[in-house]
Every structure is written in structure tokens, then in C-alpha cells.
Amino acid sequence: MSSEGLREEQQFVSGLYARLDALREEAESAVQTSLAQVGNGLQARLERDVMVAEQSGLLAAFDAGENGLCFGRLEFGDGRDHHIGRIGIRRSDTERTPLVVDWRAEVARPFYLATGHTPMGLRRRRHITTEGRRVTALHDEILDLTDTTRTGHEAADSDEVLLAALDSARTGRMHDIVQTIQAEQDRIIRAPHRGVLVVEGGPGTGKTVVALHRAAYLLYEHRELLAKRAVLVVGPNPAFLGYISEVLPALGETGVLLATLGELFPGVTATGTDSPAAARVKGRAEMADVLARALRDRQGLPEPGEPLIIEHDDGELVLDWTIAYEARDAARAMELPHNLARPTFAFQVIDALTAQLAERIGHDPYGGPNFLGPDDIAQLGKAIAVSPDVHAAIDELWPVLTPQRFVADYLAEPVHLSDEDAAAVRRAPGGAWTPADVALLDEAAELLGKDDSAEQARAEAERQRAVAYAQGVLDVSYASRTYEFEDKEESDPDGSEVLLAHDIIDAERMAERQEEADHRSAAERAAADRTWAFGHIIVDEAQELSAMAWRLLMRRCPTRSMTLVGDPAQTAESGGVGSWQDILAPYVADRWAYAHLGVNYRTPAEIMDVAAQVPRAAGVVGFQPPSSVRSTGVRPWARRVGDLAAGVAEAVAAETPSAGRLAVIAPRALHEELAGKLDGVPAGGEPDLTRPVVLIDPRQAKGLEFDTVLVVEPALYGASDLYVALTRATQRLGVLHTNALPPALTPLA
């Protein structure tokens, strides 16, 4: 094999890193210069913070590109050539010619799409393998078969680079696939931004990593829009989010919010767990109507003949059914959320009580007209409006509610449900919130609204104080300068005009400049704002989400710009909606696109053949397993043991790879027993996927992959959970059991 090509690429890559280092130094210098030039005013601080943010973003991109900065080269038949890398880097010359092209640029597409049948103008495609900053291997693909030039680096197998990546040991963190994106994946990554795109595929087809690369591509193509609105990635659990957390930073993108459904209501941490029945009930679309009806129940009326008696200095006030009914009717007619309609209810009640009191006080016993004038009645109204007892009565009938209080009260005494459903969701006050509760809280927030009039009043009062203070500063400045130039001919002999502060700025603008600006990133602001509208949302394991969860997510993205990835055959949650049409019809009708990934890059054929028998045995309609691209020659095995924990410990000791990761997947009820025999492997909580051995349940395994997997007691799994557990391994799969194997796995015995 020729070493000349290696030396040439090594020199190029070395020069590339030298340029990267120079750019990094420029960015760091700009940050330091900006920090050193801090002025006293807000504008100076703002300019500094913007500069620091921009340069810090560049530094993050440079750090991301450090590993595998350049991984490919395109040689076109017309003599052009381009190196392809994680980030785009240009020369320092005046023309700023590219040194390496960003993988997301249009000119880079042939690296992923060109074939011998459709070469897209390419003569040769080169894959560059690096370790740190050193080029270790080249793999050339000849696309123009008429070209007889050879480099000595021609690959015997065009999939050599891909297979090497698939066979590499796992680290507990998902790696990007920027070097090995396949044609079917590239088309999905670069699909149009607008609208809903559903990406369906079986285990190991790369749905998740394709969706993450799509996020990086959209941020590259629509930077101005999406940088402001942010991109949200929703995952099934915290362990999964930790697993994918390094993919986007490795691609130079840090402005993305990763969250589980249970983290999408600011101020609430969903640490509780629902029973399957409770999750199913809470997730139904009907819960939106149930909560609305329960809220109307909170808009109360006194019992007929049992009015609320309110003590007042001028005698008792009687808030009866008629007054409350008319006030409630007027408030509901506003068609506003509960808390925003409350002032209407309160004003109606106060007006009625004022009229009642005025009638009593101003009544002429001889039948004459009421002798109270409008000013007198207005004074009575003001006294009633500030009465604590009056407000207590209003609160009793139309209380101000927070989502947390309303939902907690509802779950303590669920109404408008069947007895069975009510028993499933009933929970004592103070219980931990669950992910299913978050969708209810979000629905409640929409029904309640937020009355921020008091907050706005405080903000306006603070603004007026700031304006008054600024005016005082300007007045002092004007007075001092007027005194200084009182004798203009002596102090300013040439008669030039001297500008004072009040000539160029008024008090309001001066006060505005002193306001503290919000320098958080879009993702940080979005995480704290329930009403934030994201520019794009990516949902992983989308088939698991309930109808109520979809209502929450659709509110977060009014433009309906979404990428949904999942596999109906892996649906495990009882509250899952089911088909994509059922999920999307209420929001976009049939205006959505569908893409299918049919190649399994993770699971060897030997394992996939076994796993595919589970959905088939369960009668999953339309099930079609993905086709594995590789075979390892290692068959899965099953072993019946007498002592389950001891058998698992023995298997872990024998099967743990020298490099890579092993997962023991077992029902949660067995974790304490198994952890007692596994040295250093904890039970409960979210697993640390970077450890050599982890203990997880099937739901936690979703979206993850390991070199070796041991599935424990498969007879205790549902079909979907078992299918997920069996398809997590990239190399070896073993099954340990004390109970009889499910029929689909009996061939392993």
C-alpha cells in the first residue's frame, strides 16, 4: 500500500489543525479583549456579552471538530476536489477559500449519495481515518471505472469503514455517524424543514442518530430562525438523554434543549411512577374534557336558600345564589381562562353587593327616591372592593388556582370518571408528580391562564421609579452644566454649541438602558418558559406518547415543524396512541410525510433472527423486521439456572468484554436480588451507562445499545419489552431463566 497518499493527507490534516489552532487563539483573544473593555453602561456590557457568546460558540465548534476534524475527500472528474469535515474551515487569505467543507453543505452530498451507477460527477471518494490529529488509514472508492489511476488505498469492500464503526466497542455514549451516513439516512437528514416528518424503523436502523443529525443540519440551514426559537429533543428517560448528550456537541451544535416529557413543565420534577392503569387513564384525550368539567365545578354557587353572609361596617351583605349565578354567567361569557375571567366575576359580585348596600342605606321609608348620589355609591363600592371578607367570599366561589393546586386537588378527589378509572388515578395530596401528570398540569395551565396584572403593575411601578430617578440625574446634570457655562463668552469664547446629556437622551430611554438584559441562550430561556414556541421538535420513541402528551407537544410548536421517530412494534406504554394517523390527525390531518428505515446497522443477523420471532408470535400486524447488514457468526444462547442471581453473576463474569459495555436487562422486581450478586452494580435510579456493567429494565433499555446483553427471565416480559431487550446487543446475546422460556425463544434451548 502506498505511503505517499498517507503522507500527503497527514500534511494536509496537520495544516488544518494548525489553522484551527490559529482560529481558536483568535477567538480566545477576542473574548479576553472584550472582557478587558468593559464599560460602565449597559450598552458596553451588552456588546461584551454578545461578543463573548459569539466567540464562545466558535470555541465550542472548534472543540467539537477536534476529533475527526477531516474524514473525507471528494475528487471530481473535472479536477476539483474538496475535503469534508465536521465543521467548515477557510484559509486566512483575502478570498477565504475553503480548506475543509462542512458535512452539511450541499457540495458534500456526493460523499454520502454517490454510487458507481450514479457517481454525481465523482472520480474517487476517499475515507480518512484518524486517531487524534494523526491520519492512520485511507480507504478509496473508485466511482469512475474508466479511470485507471490507482493510489494503493483502494478498499476491498466499499462498506469497510461502516463495518469497522459498527464493530467498534461501545462507550456508554452514542457516537455521531457523520463519517458513515448512508444514502437513505442522508435523504431524511436533509428533508425539508417545514411540516411533520415521521421516521419509522425497527431496532438498530439508526432512527435516533439520524434525527439528531437532522437537528444539526436544520440548525446549519436555518440558523437565524432556529437559533432564536431553539430546537427541542424529547427522549423517553434521563438515561437515554445522557446516552445521546454528546452527539450534537460533537457536531458543533450546543443550542438544543434535551428533555423528557416529565421535564417540560417548569418548576415541576416528575420523579413518581404511575401504575399502567393510571398512566393509561391520565393519557386519554378525554382527560382534557374531564379537567375542563372539573374546573367548572370549582366555579361555585351558594346553595339556594343558603347565601353567604358577609360582615360589613354598614351591616351584613348577602351574597345569594342569584348574584353568584349572574356573576358566573357574565364571567364565563368572556370565554377567557379561569384566572383571567375571575376579575369579571369579582366586579359583578362587588357591583351587586354595592347596589344592595346602597339600596338599604339610601332607602326612603316614605317611598321617596334613594337619596344617595353617584359619588356616595362609588365610595360604598370602593369600601366593599377592599373588604377582606368580600374577597374571601369571592375566593370561595371562584378561587385563584395554580395548575399544581388544581391537578393535585383533582387527583385527590377525581370526578367525571368511572369508579374503576377514578380508583386508578386517585392519589393522596403531596404525592410525587409523574410524567403523565405533566401533561395534565400543562392542560390545566391552559384552562387556568395566568393573571399577571399584579406583576405588570409592579413592573410598571418599578419602571416609573427608574424613569423618575433618571430624570433626577438629567436634571442635576443640566443644572451643573448650566452653572458651569453661565458666562458663555468667558467659558466658551468661540460660541460653539455644547451638547448636554438631556439634549441627546430622555429619562425613559436612559432608564431602559439601565435595565438588566437577559443573556441566557434560547435553549435556557425555553426550558424556563412553559409557553415557549420551539422552531423544531424532535420526538424519540414517539409511538409511546399518550394523546395528552401530544397536546402538550403541539402547543410547544405552533408551526408543526417536527421530526417524529419510532417503531410501533416496540410500543410498550399502555397509554400510547398507536398509529401515526391516530397521533397526527387531530393536528395536521393527513398533511405529514413518512420515511422508513429498513436496514439494521446494530443487531447482527443471528440475534435479529431470534428477536423477530417475538412480534411474529405475538401477532403484530404488518410486522417486518429490518435487514441486518452484518453477521458475526456468534449465535445467541439460553441457559436455565437454579439460582438466578448466582447464574447471572457467573454469566456477567464470563461475558463482560475487555473493551465495551455489558447490560443485564431484567424486570425491575428482580433488581435488588441481582445487584446483591453483582459487585459494584447498583439497583434503582438512572444507570451510569459509562460503567462496564449496568443493570436496567426493558423500558430503560429503549434506544440504547451494548456490546453484550444478558436478558433475565424473559417469561416475565410483555412481547414489546422482550423485543426491545433482545435487540440491544451489537455482538453477543444471552438469556438466563428459571421459568420456562416463551414459545418464541424455545429454539434457543
XYZ file of C-alpha atoms in Angstrom:
749
model
C 0.000 0.000 0.000
C 1.349 3.396 -0.985
C 2.575 5.595 1.859
C 2.708 8.703 -0.332
C -1.029 9.262 -0.026
C -0.849 8.890 3.737
C 1.955 11.472 3.945
C 0.019 13.867 1.722
C -3.128 13.607 3.815
C -1.107 13.813 7.020
C 0.442 17.078 5.873
C -2.950 18.450 4.900
C -4.567 17.454 8.187
C -1.620 18.857 10.158
C -2.035 22.171 8.338
C -5.749 22.035 9.023
C -5.184 21.676 12.751
C -2.665 24.497 12.639
C -5.352 26.712 11.094
C -7.849 25.512 13.691
C -5.428 26.394 16.476
C -4.938 29.860 14.980
C -8.691 30.381 14.795
C -9.054 29.183 18.372
C -6.408 31.669 19.507
C -8.214 34.457 17.636
C -11.495 33.574 19.322
C -9.925 33.330 22.779
C -8.156 36.650 22.220
C -11.429 38.276 21.162
C -13.058 37.019 24.354
C -10.241 38.353 26.535
C -10.214 41.693 24.711
C -13.970 42.007 25.125
C -13.745 41.202 28.822
C -10.994 43.790 29.263
C -13.032 46.513 27.590
C -15.936 46.538 29.982
C -17.600 49.916 30.170
C -19.852 51.216 32.881
C -23.003 51.404 30.775
C -25.430 48.715 29.772
C -24.559 49.037 26.075
C -20.910 48.232 26.756
C -21.849 45.224 28.862
C -24.295 44.049 26.208
C -21.739 44.326 23.409
C -19.254 42.450 25.562
C -21.712 39.654 26.327
C -22.678 39.297 22.660
C -19.019 39.117 21.667
C -18.247 36.553 24.358
C -21.260 34.438 23.328
C -20.292 34.516 19.649
C -16.660 33.647 20.287
C -17.581 31.005 22.845
C -19.837 29.434 20.223
C -16.891 29.327 17.834
C -14.724 27.744 20.514
C -17.382 25.088 21.130
C -17.475 24.329 17.400
C -13.668 24.124 17.276
C -13.614 21.763 20.248
C -16.295 19.625 18.590
C -14.280 19.434 15.387
C -11.075 18.474 17.160
C -11.828 14.747 16.988
C -12.087 13.591 13.401
C -11.903 17.123 12.026
C -11.475 15.894 8.445
C -12.827 12.486 7.465
C -13.249 12.519 3.709
C -12.181 13.802 0.327
C -14.123 14.151 -2.908
C -12.243 14.095 -6.214
C -14.383 15.189 -9.157
C -13.785 14.272 -12.761
C -13.296 17.921 -13.703
C -10.231 18.226 -11.458
C -11.973 19.785 -8.430
C -11.518 18.249 -5.020
C -12.956 19.005 -1.570
C -12.060 17.759 1.862
C -15.121 17.075 4.047
C -15.190 17.592 7.822
C -17.271 18.217 10.914
C -17.050 21.989 10.577
C -16.154 24.305 7.717
C -12.737 25.971 7.877
C -11.430 28.613 5.476
C -7.961 29.880 4.672
C -6.752 33.180 6.066
C -6.340 34.659 2.567
C -8.483 37.513 1.293
C -10.703 35.186 -0.732
C -11.339 32.987 2.314
C -11.170 29.845 0.193
C -12.373 26.659 1.910
C -9.843 24.294 3.444
C -12.489 21.831 4.566
C -16.206 21.816 3.742
C -18.846 21.345 6.437
C -20.531 17.945 6.022
C -23.913 19.689 5.858
C -23.038 21.815 2.822
C -24.689 20.871 -0.466
C -21.323 20.235 -2.136
C -20.688 17.471 0.424
C -23.744 15.405 -0.542
C -21.897 13.179 -3.050
C -19.823 11.886 -0.147
C -22.995 10.191 1.111
C -25.024 9.591 -2.047
C -22.695 8.862 -4.944
C -22.585 5.298 -6.287
C -20.893 3.593 -9.213
C -24.222 3.734 -11.015
C -24.782 7.401 -10.116
C -21.336 8.900 -9.443
C -22.620 12.513 -9.253
C -19.511 13.672 -11.100
C -17.085 11.960 -8.727
C -13.959 10.163 -9.843
C -12.916 8.993 -6.400
C -14.244 9.126 -2.823
C -11.744 8.853 -0.012
C -12.469 7.966 3.627
C -9.832 9.303 6.021
C -9.381 7.528 9.358
C -7.677 9.458 12.145
C -6.600 8.951 15.728
C -6.362 12.329 17.396
C -4.524 14.529 14.889
C -2.836 11.651 13.072
C -4.051 10.045 9.842
C -3.947 6.270 10.304
C -5.675 4.880 7.209
C -7.176 5.758 3.854
C -9.962 3.934 2.035
C -10.548 4.935 -1.593
C -13.633 4.101 -3.624
C -13.328 4.296 -7.424
C -16.544 5.669 -8.896
C -15.308 6.350 -12.432
C -14.396 2.870 -13.670
C -12.776 4.330 -16.791
C -10.114 5.976 -14.620
C -7.163 3.583 -14.378
C -5.214 5.628 -11.813
C -4.718 3.755 -8.555
C -3.438 5.029 -5.209
C -2.840 1.737 -3.418
C -5.536 2.609 -0.876
C -8.489 1.198 -2.782
C -10.861 -0.554 -0.355
C -11.560 -4.210 -0.999
C -15.023 -3.708 0.492
C -16.856 -0.419 -0.025
C -18.520 -0.904 3.385
C -15.210 -1.390 5.201
C -15.398 1.930 7.070
C -19.034 1.391 8.033
C -18.438 -2.141 9.308
C -15.419 -1.014 11.319
C -17.579 1.614 13.034
C -20.328 -0.933 13.736
C -17.879 -3.443 15.239
C -16.155 -0.907 17.497
C -16.605 -1.240 21.269
C -19.365 0.833 22.863
C -18.505 3.532 25.395
C -21.875 4.175 27.036
C -22.385 7.264 24.881
C -23.857 7.424 21.396
C -21.398 8.446 18.685
C -22.278 10.552 15.684
C -22.353 8.869 12.258
C -21.140 11.855 10.279
C -18.456 9.725 8.592
C -20.774 6.849 7.684
C -24.166 8.373 6.874
C -25.920 6.102 4.387
C -27.970 7.300 1.424
C -31.373 6.501 2.973
C -30.317 8.314 6.137
C -28.994 11.349 4.243
C -32.320 11.883 2.478
C -34.091 12.012 5.846
C -31.473 14.263 7.434
C -31.835 16.820 4.634
C -35.626 16.614 4.266
C -37.463 19.986 4.153
C -37.723 21.877 7.424
C -41.440 22.649 7.471
C -44.181 20.214 8.464
C -44.205 16.893 10.294
C -41.842 14.127 9.190
C -42.401 10.647 10.622
C -39.346 8.370 10.551
C -40.221 4.760 11.261
C -37.744 1.945 11.562
C -37.044 -1.194 13.512
C -34.322 -1.685 16.124
C -30.834 -0.658 15.086
C -31.872 1.277 11.990
C -30.378 4.489 13.347
C -33.627 6.428 13.836
C -32.329 8.379 16.803
C -28.921 9.281 15.442
C -30.472 10.257 12.098
C -32.901 12.563 13.922
C -30.022 14.176 15.837
C -28.050 14.729 12.635
C -31.220 16.204 11.170
C -31.298 18.680 14.057
C -27.686 19.647 13.298
C -28.481 20.017 9.599
C -31.560 22.182 10.217
C -29.577 24.444 12.537
C -26.988 24.813 9.764
C -29.549 25.525 7.031
C -31.916 27.720 9.093
C -29.510 29.196 11.627
C -31.176 32.587 12.016
C -34.628 31.136 12.662
C -33.797 28.111 14.794
C -31.068 29.788 16.849
C -33.725 32.218 18.103
C -36.507 29.676 18.661
C -34.296 26.683 19.643
C -34.746 23.005 18.875
C -36.291 20.626 21.408
C -35.330 16.932 21.540
C -37.726 14.816 23.630
C -36.444 11.443 24.866
C -38.048 8.606 26.840
C -35.957 8.814 30.023
C -32.964 10.616 31.588
C -30.584 7.710 30.902
C -31.384 7.948 27.201
C -30.762 11.708 27.196
C -27.398 11.116 28.845
C -26.638 8.492 26.216
C -27.257 10.880 23.301
C -25.924 14.009 25.032
C -22.588 14.134 23.195
C -23.844 13.725 19.616
C -24.895 17.308 18.875
C -21.949 18.958 20.681
C -19.658 16.696 18.616
C -21.300 18.191 15.530
C -20.718 21.729 16.793
C -24.305 22.356 17.959
C -24.953 23.289 21.580
C -28.166 25.352 21.321
C -30.543 22.395 21.654
C -32.729 21.532 24.640
C -32.795 17.825 25.570
C -35.685 16.886 27.857
C -38.008 14.096 28.859
C -41.746 14.675 28.893
C -41.572 14.902 32.681
C -39.264 17.931 32.428
C -41.467 20.086 30.223
C -43.363 21.908 32.970
C -41.036 24.470 34.603
C -40.907 24.154 38.352
C -42.045 20.524 38.411
C -39.793 17.470 38.615
C -41.652 14.278 37.741
C -39.989 11.619 39.871
C -43.052 9.476 40.578
C -44.213 6.360 38.751
C -47.762 5.578 37.680
C -49.326 2.160 37.536
C -50.078 1.087 33.942
C -53.771 1.686 34.600
C -53.188 5.193 35.950
C -50.908 6.108 33.036
C -53.499 4.834 30.580
C -56.321 6.874 32.135
C -54.261 10.056 32.507
C -53.092 9.804 28.915
C -56.506 9.621 27.278
C -57.593 12.544 25.133
C -60.846 12.633 27.131
C -58.905 13.910 30.142
C -58.876 17.374 28.559
C -62.692 17.481 28.795
C -62.646 15.870 32.233
C -60.344 18.586 33.579
C -62.422 21.314 31.944
C -65.563 19.964 33.615
C -63.776 19.650 36.953
C -62.687 23.268 36.660
C -66.244 24.431 36.002
C -67.168 22.634 39.220
C -64.715 24.919 41.026
C -66.700 27.959 39.825
C -69.228 27.549 42.597
C -72.584 28.947 43.721
C -74.121 29.161 47.188
C -76.843 26.619 47.824
C -80.329 28.053 47.118
C -81.650 29.457 50.373
C -78.191 29.323 51.991
C -76.487 32.587 50.975
C -73.033 33.662 52.083
C -73.365 36.281 54.841
C -70.548 38.849 54.782
C -69.973 41.107 57.773
C -69.612 44.801 56.873
C -69.374 48.054 58.841
C -72.721 49.169 57.450
C -74.461 45.883 58.083
C -74.457 42.375 56.662
C -74.081 41.774 52.934
C -75.926 38.823 51.429
C -74.247 37.003 48.516
C -77.020 34.716 47.359
C -77.420 32.183 44.538
C -78.855 34.763 42.113
C -75.976 37.247 42.491
C -73.372 34.492 42.129
C -75.132 32.878 39.168
C -75.364 36.146 37.224
C -71.721 36.945 38.010
C -70.600 33.470 36.947
C -72.638 33.700 33.757
C -71.008 37.043 32.901
C -67.517 35.707 33.630
C -67.994 32.559 31.530
C -69.356 34.650 28.673
C -65.920 36.295 28.440
C -64.552 32.924 27.194
C -61.285 33.558 28.990
C -59.210 31.119 31.054
C -60.426 30.680 34.621
C -57.992 33.040 36.368
C -58.348 35.725 33.702
C -62.151 35.598 33.923
C -62.102 35.937 37.711
C -61.919 39.785 37.745
C -65.186 39.873 35.775
C -66.806 37.609 38.365
C -65.419 39.727 41.195
C -66.570 43.038 39.667
C -70.060 41.659 39.098
C -70.311 40.490 42.711
C -68.934 43.778 44.086
C -71.362 45.802 41.939
C -74.316 43.694 43.134
C -73.303 43.997 46.790
C -72.758 47.738 46.364
C -76.249 48.112 44.915
C -77.608 46.022 47.768
C -75.932 48.206 50.395
C -76.860 51.445 48.643
C -80.477 50.366 48.500
C -80.513 49.630 52.208
C -78.690 52.784 53.353
C -80.348 55.197 50.965
C -83.849 53.785 51.258
C -86.541 56.390 51.922
C -89.067 54.828 54.343
C -91.722 57.159 52.933
C -91.316 55.827 49.408
C -89.186 58.652 48.001
C -86.166 58.184 45.731
C -82.837 56.840 47.017
C -81.086 59.862 48.487
C -77.517 58.590 47.828
C -75.753 60.281 44.952
C -73.334 58.652 42.452
C -70.297 59.770 44.476
C -71.760 58.221 47.617
C -72.408 54.931 45.835
C -68.879 54.964 44.375
C -67.444 55.334 47.882
C -69.511 52.391 49.085
C -68.212 50.334 46.150
C -64.605 51.155 46.991
C -65.138 50.105 50.603
C -66.670 46.795 49.521
C -63.931 46.216 46.933
C -61.201 46.335 49.584
C -63.077 44.299 52.162
C -61.129 41.109 53.098
C -64.404 39.340 53.905
C -65.811 40.127 50.473
C -62.677 38.801 48.802
C -62.797 35.683 50.963
C -66.335 35.034 49.732
C -65.275 35.587 46.110
C -62.323 33.219 46.604
C -64.666 30.578 47.937
C -66.813 30.718 44.812
C -64.177 31.482 42.151
C -60.719 30.737 43.609
C -57.426 31.733 42.024
C -55.830 28.400 41.103
C -52.368 27.258 40.081
C -52.003 24.203 37.834
C -50.278 22.341 40.671
C -53.046 23.049 43.163
C -55.843 22.267 40.712
C -54.383 18.947 39.481
C -53.362 17.839 42.987
C -56.895 18.553 44.252
C -58.363 16.706 41.290
C -56.204 13.598 41.766
C -57.139 13.537 45.456
C -60.839 13.503 44.510
C -61.154 12.544 40.809
C -64.567 13.218 39.304
C -66.243 12.672 35.927
C -64.571 9.250 35.642
C -65.830 5.726 36.111
C -65.292 4.239 39.572
C -62.549 1.980 38.164
C -60.696 4.831 36.451
C -61.075 7.119 39.456
C -59.584 4.434 41.702
C -56.640 4.059 39.299
C -55.645 7.745 39.329
C -56.591 8.662 42.914
C -53.576 9.843 44.891
C -53.179 11.373 48.323
C -52.106 15.034 48.415
C -48.345 15.520 48.444
C -47.538 12.547 46.238
C -44.693 12.849 43.720
C -45.570 14.088 40.251
C -45.322 11.537 37.436
C -44.568 12.097 33.734
C -48.259 11.542 32.946
C -49.138 14.300 35.445
C -47.038 16.806 33.493
C -49.426 16.634 30.543
C -52.334 17.222 32.965
C -50.518 20.188 34.513
C -49.938 21.682 31.073
C -53.609 21.229 30.191
C -54.576 22.838 33.491
C -52.288 25.790 32.796
C -54.119 26.368 29.519
C -57.513 26.176 31.230
C -56.499 28.428 34.107
C -54.394 31.080 32.412
C -52.161 33.332 34.427
C -53.418 36.621 35.777
C -50.239 38.697 35.671
C -51.932 42.059 36.155
C -50.388 42.469 39.628
C -46.987 41.533 38.252
C -47.372 44.023 35.400
C -48.440 46.713 37.847
C -45.321 46.107 39.947
C -43.144 46.190 36.832
C -44.737 49.450 35.697
C -44.284 50.997 39.133
C -40.629 49.955 39.093
C -40.229 51.411 35.609
C -41.743 54.713 36.721
C -39.351 54.818 39.675
C -36.423 54.209 37.309
C -37.635 56.946 34.959
C -38.021 59.371 37.866
C -34.508 58.559 39.072
C -33.109 59.015 35.541
C -34.902 62.353 35.251
C -33.312 63.435 38.506
C -29.861 62.524 37.170
C -30.517 64.512 33.992
C -31.790 67.490 35.985
C -28.665 67.513 38.126
C -26.502 67.214 35.014
C -28.348 70.076 33.337
C -28.098 72.303 36.411
C -24.377 71.684 36.888
C -23.532 72.272 33.238
C -25.707 75.410 33.089
C -23.855 76.798 36.072
C -20.500 75.934 34.511
C -21.290 77.784 31.259
C -23.315 80.617 32.747
C -20.799 83.123 31.483
C -20.751 81.718 27.923
C -18.493 84.381 26.417
C -15.860 83.752 29.036
C -16.163 79.954 29.217
C -16.908 79.324 25.562
C -15.301 82.219 23.674
C -15.790 80.745 20.209
C -19.549 80.370 20.824
C -19.589 76.669 19.958
C -22.675 74.748 20.999
C -22.161 72.380 23.916
C -24.391 69.275 23.980
C -25.656 68.250 27.389
C -26.997 64.810 28.385
C -30.631 65.955 28.206
C -30.059 67.061 24.598
C -29.405 63.512 23.352
C -31.398 61.246 25.676
C -34.604 61.485 27.666
C -35.343 59.936 31.028
C -37.308 56.954 29.661
C -34.587 55.905 27.247
C -31.928 56.384 29.881
C -33.900 54.150 32.269
C -34.318 51.487 29.560
C -30.565 51.370 29.003
C -30.035 50.548 32.642
C -32.394 47.552 32.557
C -30.676 44.233 33.033
C -30.686 42.264 29.770
C -31.400 38.525 29.595
C -28.265 36.869 28.200
C -29.390 33.259 28.559
C -29.310 31.092 25.456
C -32.545 30.358 23.625
C -32.489 26.795 24.966
C -32.057 28.040 28.552
C -34.899 30.526 28.206
C -37.097 27.894 26.580
C -36.522 25.477 29.467
C -37.887 28.056 31.915
C -40.885 29.176 29.824
C -43.893 26.880 29.504
C -45.321 28.946 26.655
C -42.131 28.934 24.556
C -42.702 28.132 20.857
C -39.839 25.988 19.523
C -38.595 26.259 15.961
C -38.446 22.474 15.601
C -39.186 19.495 17.837
C -37.710 16.005 17.586
C -39.511 13.233 19.469
C -37.799 9.897 20.017
C -39.830 6.769 20.792
C -42.795 8.803 19.600
C -45.057 5.755 19.497
C -45.072 5.678 23.314
C -46.605 9.111 23.913
C -50.192 9.461 25.051
C -52.839 11.677 23.494
C -52.469 14.163 26.355
C -48.685 14.242 25.859
C -49.221 15.104 22.198
C -51.469 18.007 23.191
C -48.593 19.365 25.280
C -46.015 18.998 22.498
C -48.219 20.515 19.820
C -48.615 23.616 21.988
C -44.825 23.882 22.101
C -44.629 24.011 18.297
C -47.467 26.013 16.698
C -45.771 25.771 13.277
C -45.939 21.945 13.480
C -42.305 21.646 12.396
C -41.441 18.239 13.837
C -39.464 15.066 13.299
C -41.056 12.042 14.966
C -39.113 8.786 15.173
C -40.315 5.456 16.458
C -41.369 1.879 15.836
C -44.953 0.743 16.515
C -43.657 -2.816 17.090
C -41.782 -1.511 20.158
C -44.806 0.192 21.761
C -44.862 -0.745 25.433
C -46.758 2.052 27.182
C -50.429 1.232 27.640
C -51.266 4.897 27.029
C -49.525 5.035 23.653
C -51.776 6.349 20.906
C -50.942 3.689 18.332
C -50.820 4.516 14.624
C -49.202 7.669 13.248
C -52.517 8.638 11.692
C -54.221 8.472 15.098
C -51.481 10.635 16.592
C -51.411 13.321 13.902
C -54.954 13.523 12.545
C -56.226 15.926 15.264
C -53.423 18.394 14.495
C -52.353 18.171 10.844
C -54.952 15.830 9.290
C -53.101 13.961 6.547
C -50.539 16.706 5.891
C -47.450 14.829 7.065
C -44.613 12.958 5.396
C -43.433 9.421 6.088
C -39.984 7.871 5.746
C -38.928 4.324 6.503
C -35.532 2.974 7.568
C -35.236 -0.708 6.756
C -31.570 -1.561 7.385
C -30.409 -2.721 10.806
C -26.879 -1.461 11.474
C -26.729 -2.520 15.140
C -28.047 -6.055 15.524
C -26.222 -8.984 13.896
C -28.355 -11.275 11.754
C -28.011 -14.141 14.247
C -29.609 -12.068 17.019
C -32.200 -10.406 14.787
C -33.456 -13.773 13.553
C -34.237 -14.762 17.147
C -35.712 -11.391 18.195
C -38.023 -11.221 15.168
C -39.849 -14.352 16.361
C -41.285 -12.423 19.332
C -43.506 -9.944 17.394
C -44.425 -12.712 14.971
C -45.575 -14.950 17.827
C -47.499 -12.023 19.313
C -49.309 -11.496 16.003
C -48.138 -7.922 15.452
C -49.961 -6.818 12.321
C -47.728 -5.785 9.416
C -44.516 -6.604 11.270
C -41.464 -6.621 9.007
C -38.046 -6.878 10.706
C -35.200 -4.699 9.445
C -32.447 -6.405 7.441
C -29.140 -6.710 9.282
C -26.069 -5.550 7.344
C -23.680 -7.903 9.103
C -23.289 -11.327 10.621
C -20.884 -12.167 13.444
C -21.184 -15.956 13.389
C -21.994 -15.921 17.120
C -25.373 -17.460 17.953
C -27.439 -16.251 20.925
C -27.736 -18.737 23.772
C -30.156 -19.552 26.592
C -29.364 -21.199 29.940
C -31.682 -22.438 32.655
C -30.275 -21.873 36.139
C -31.294 -22.980 39.595
C -30.139 -19.858 41.448
C -30.986 -16.881 39.265
C -28.747 -14.278 40.920
C -25.765 -16.645 41.071
C -26.304 -17.669 37.447
C -26.430 -14.046 36.303
C -23.282 -13.192 38.266
C -21.451 -16.130 36.679
C -22.573 -15.100 33.196
C -21.552 -11.482 33.768
C -18.070 -12.596 34.831
C -17.737 -14.746 31.714
C -19.309 -12.398 29.169
C -18.108 -8.907 30.142
C -15.996 -7.701 27.212
C -12.459 -6.442 27.811
C -13.497 -3.283 25.972
C -17.101 -2.238 25.640
C -20.233 -2.471 27.726
C -22.495 -5.230 29.068
C -26.121 -4.770 30.096
C -28.155 -7.049 32.324
C -31.780 -6.435 31.350
C -34.213 -7.720 33.951
C -37.671 -6.886 35.358
C -37.421 -4.148 37.983
C -38.707 -6.519 40.708
C -35.522 -8.626 40.366
C -33.003 -5.773 40.519
C -32.302 -5.818 44.261
C -31.702 -9.562 44.215
C -29.411 -9.390 41.186
C -27.478 -6.327 42.359
C -26.621 -8.189 45.559
C -24.544 -10.617 43.491
C -23.057 -8.110 41.041
C -20.063 -6.323 42.504
C -20.339 -2.535 42.136
C -23.562 -2.645 40.102
C -26.285 -0.580 41.827
C -30.028 -1.174 41.685
C -32.584 1.583 41.252
C -32.289 5.086 39.854
C -30.900 6.014 36.473
C -27.980 3.813 35.344
C -24.497 5.127 34.628
C -24.100 3.865 31.079
C -20.351 4.547 31.047
C -19.751 1.714 33.563
C -18.616 -1.657 32.154
C -21.742 -3.394 33.514
C -25.199 -1.876 34.052
C -28.455 -3.294 35.397
C -31.578 -1.918 33.694
C -35.172 -2.837 32.969
C -36.625 -3.132 29.430
C -38.155 0.357 29.457
C -34.796 1.906 30.393
C -33.147 -0.034 27.553
C -35.119 1.744 24.843
C -32.834 3.427 22.317
C -29.656 2.106 23.947
C -27.084 -0.376 22.682
C -24.392 -2.513 24.311
C -21.714 -4.911 23.110
C -23.178 -7.770 25.150
C -26.655 -8.185 26.605
C -27.958 -10.706 29.152
C -31.758 -10.938 29.220
C -33.109 -12.298 32.512
C -36.418 -14.163 32.967
C -37.967 -13.377 29.560
C -41.242 -15.073 30.551
C -41.964 -12.041 32.779
C -41.803 -9.593 29.840
C -44.526 -8.361 27.559
C -43.914 -9.001 23.876
C -42.836 -5.414 23.156
C -40.460 -5.243 26.128
C -38.911 -8.579 25.187
C -38.408 -7.480 21.576
C -36.655 -4.328 22.807
C -34.430 -6.258 25.227
C -33.352 -8.811 22.631
C -32.310 -6.158 20.098
C -29.913 -4.086 22.230
C -26.762 -6.138 21.571
C -24.191 -5.339 18.898
C -22.149 -8.548 19.397
C -23.424 -11.164 21.850
C -26.771 -12.081 23.431
C -27.503 -14.498 26.270
C -30.742 -15.436 28.040
C -30.918 -16.705 31.638
C -34.107 -18.094 33.150
C -35.647 -20.224 35.854
C -39.139 -20.197 34.374
C -39.960 -21.807 31.049
C -38.928 -19.803 28.007
C -41.610 -18.016 25.984
C -42.549 -20.066 22.891
C -40.755 -17.630 20.579
C -37.449 -18.370 22.346
C -37.702 -22.138 22.740
C -35.326 -22.716 19.779
C -32.556 -21.203 21.934
C -32.943 -24.038 24.445
